[in-house]
Amino acid sequence: MLTITSDINDVKQAVLCQVAKLAFEGTLEEKRDDIPFELLPGQKPIFRCCVYREREIIRQRVRLAEGKYPAAGLKNRNIVQVLDSACAECPIQRYVVTDNCQKCLGKKCMNACKFGAISIGRDKAYIDPDKCRECGKCAQSCPYNAISDHQRPCKKSCPVNAISTDENGIVTIDDEKCIHCGACIKNCPFGALSDISFIVPVIKAIRKGKPVYAMVAPAAEGQLGPGVTMGDLREALKELGFTDMYEVALGADLTAESEAEEWMEAFRNGEKKTTSCCPAFVGMVKRHFPQLSEMISTTVSPMAATSRYIKAQLPEAVTVFIGPCVAKKSEMLDENIEGSADYVLTLKELEAMLEAKGISVQASGAHLQQGSIYGRRFAHAGGVTEAVLQALKEKGMEEEIKVCRSNGAKECKKALMLLKSGRLPEHFIEGMACEGGCVNGPGSLVTEAGSKKVRDALQAKMDDRRVTDTVNECEAACSYRMHR
């Protein structure tokens, strides 16, 4: 029987695994309500104040794992959701006076507050949470650094200020601002934010015998153990029930070649453009810099390119993207992108499915390479630029192109502000919302640094095919579209 510990990642995986297990068995409908009690059979709490709250958290996580909202009645379509039962215990008051307070005669904190929220008590200053407006003037003025900023990790990590709290202290996400990058999910220490899963519909499609094709992101390399190749992962996925697997590095080559053509035309016309492969970056442009939307490349992402390539040959295929990205789920739901992935799974969700079926990915050295090394390197910050410049080189373009390689949401925001003001010195922007690139996405199993050695070793064994070699092979096989 599956059990859980106080580790938040263990809680998430235990729920995903149990849901996947029941879905594979075809008994999820009848046994869904038993999951909280099976995972938490006793009366002693493990990770919260009481077992009843723990079971409610598990119940909400089961709903997310089924592709539902954590609470009935929600109508927003945001991929990132808040589990209010888990969020309730997060510290609510942002500014707190510590024991460093000296009750100094200057009363600089009290004088700096424009809302009358600070008074001097018997032992130290006191901040009235009902009057505090979280302006931070008190903390800035204190000569002893006695006022601590307890800003919530989720809010602090959000690059677009999409997170606030309601009157009950529960986090709310502004759907008009959110770019679905998953930074809040990655940084919440209570596991109160999570993404909706598509495990159940994927498993149902497999059980119905549909032709379900896995599309594995380049960022998956090095995530499933030392020496595990794309070929090894392909065998495990077929054992899981997928019809076959394609490398998204193939789609990355197609994207690089198409963007190279756009860049060439824009460069010669004196225009600037941004990349389009990172959905969180694209969301940042559209939602926070809408006047720059026309500068986004019209080339589809490697995920969409790979899906269109598969469906051009197999119209009935169900395509499932697998990688560390949460924002890909929002891209999947974008009705303006035809022929894209039908479903998206994170690597953590794939791990749960494999565990549910008792499948272990073995490092046998099975070879599989469907794209160039440049396509594989799309997952790294700067990798898109490297691939597009390589494609331009293969096309014989010798002009010197300058690219702003924005690594992480903060750098993306800075570059877009420069572009908006007309002060960006480079010709193009590569935008990657996750620092380090997709390899450091919120759905990763290990960190970018932890998988780098394995990735480098595997990529050293790749052949020297070019970006255009992949494109030529794909064009010979079928006809497909590369623009939105």
Steps between C-alpha positions, in 0.01 A plus 500: 500500500620852418581720799603861531743694718532865599689580179275706271639338184417160647142612562459617139651187350308262724170650385598503131622143520186372671272677254703362209491150649120502534459656155706221343288245689178672389380536860558871559132594496405255774813535715572874466352592839706232676837650398530748795437218746731254327787748500423620855354196679556606861391791716845645558587796273819485293541836330221728634325589823247218477428200282168650389669795334757263351224290344335811358833597339527149356141521373574829321819353353302203369270743318801674345644164396170426324523823305239676715515817706588443868162632613166452328350812347823660377471631147842642411713309250833572662734202493645613835255449786493578872419232757338716767518223759880499466539877460322582828803439721740728314604811703260783423655813657781624275696738726582377850704667776774270627679492836771722350273798569666735752200726563720788391397853587511607137195281420600507133275208409195665654576834337554336160160329501233712332215275607537506879566127508795512741495552874765452767423224747660400828776290340509609136311669219179343377350501148119487479427263207159660445658840434821391328506555123830313449679805359826399670589851622537380857749227409701745289520757780591271792869556593521152660344301214250381759203476264494182295334469159300177497382527141349174386740292288242455225439874471870579520583252223229618259670708228180678391333587833205270430466381861311666784299387804130523574331614820565157654869503422464242220704553185319605186644503148412773254426307181554811288856535628610138553739360237484142637875479549460286813743702713241520779452122491873446522546740792195436719626313811150382588416349161195725487541578131494232235419441136205313356602157375400310186615160623149353503394588141838378371459168680142468376618553143765230546249255651261558210771392259534835326829578320659709776840648415736642760698809405794532739663838552879536471497611866409143602854389422689426821184513713428129535834371620865473394546359152128490414475586131206617295491146361471357851216737578327404177497133605359588843226714344399221264483264797278759670258477208604777262501401134838662444713798594640796311777733608391863515857580393362417155241775539768731640694468174185581304439805722861616468490482121168684481608771744824539305294600196302749710815645654664535160204693361462716812873578515508616140188713557647658813238338727537335841343173610473267798501121516175307548600164646459584873126539572564684828712757317236533228242548775712773655513685169128467425376581850752757621645646180207464257637773273789262420279203408554554129872445553454142624613245246206337323686168494339240725688344790690169471210332683245617243739432212557140612129444554413635154769281344355190668138586415587578139594133465255355753186717520347286776807527725464629856813701577632541855783741579722396793742745658572714807282796392169600659436783253483246217161401642371851436647488149321170445168667589562792262230458237690728261770235450359223283645150504695546823534239774177343620639463852801610703665311785785616721791268571367464855169376362681258271696370799171438685357308203811283475490432873131413484576232242817382673718594201863592552688688229817300436822648362573256217655748259222464242563758231244750376579829330233672293641853508832681500704587804374856452145374540595321820660818633174692464445407865794714616492876543651635178436174318227642278732777384776250431267286288353791301845647430614155387201478265584846361858387447380191313290729280810701414411816689819671615364823653590560865183461704485604865265316734399586856498162675263560793560235764212500748184708538678801648735528204206449262313785663803728481558422132135563415506833680802601291326382183186693593696821554698455178830459686570130439840483327459144372298396196310214665399370844514138610266471797526221757281546810687235703855581606733259324232419244241222480742265678416690819122495458260452794410149383861375506609199701852632563656845471681627193832469682416149616432372149768696309772235521267230367369725221850597391609137486197397292528793261867422441384177330266672253579504130577815302175536306399857424179688570414496130560124484210449740284746306571327169412158643173630643402681180568183303268305733198731500365853469442707816458864603751689716310821573208586724 
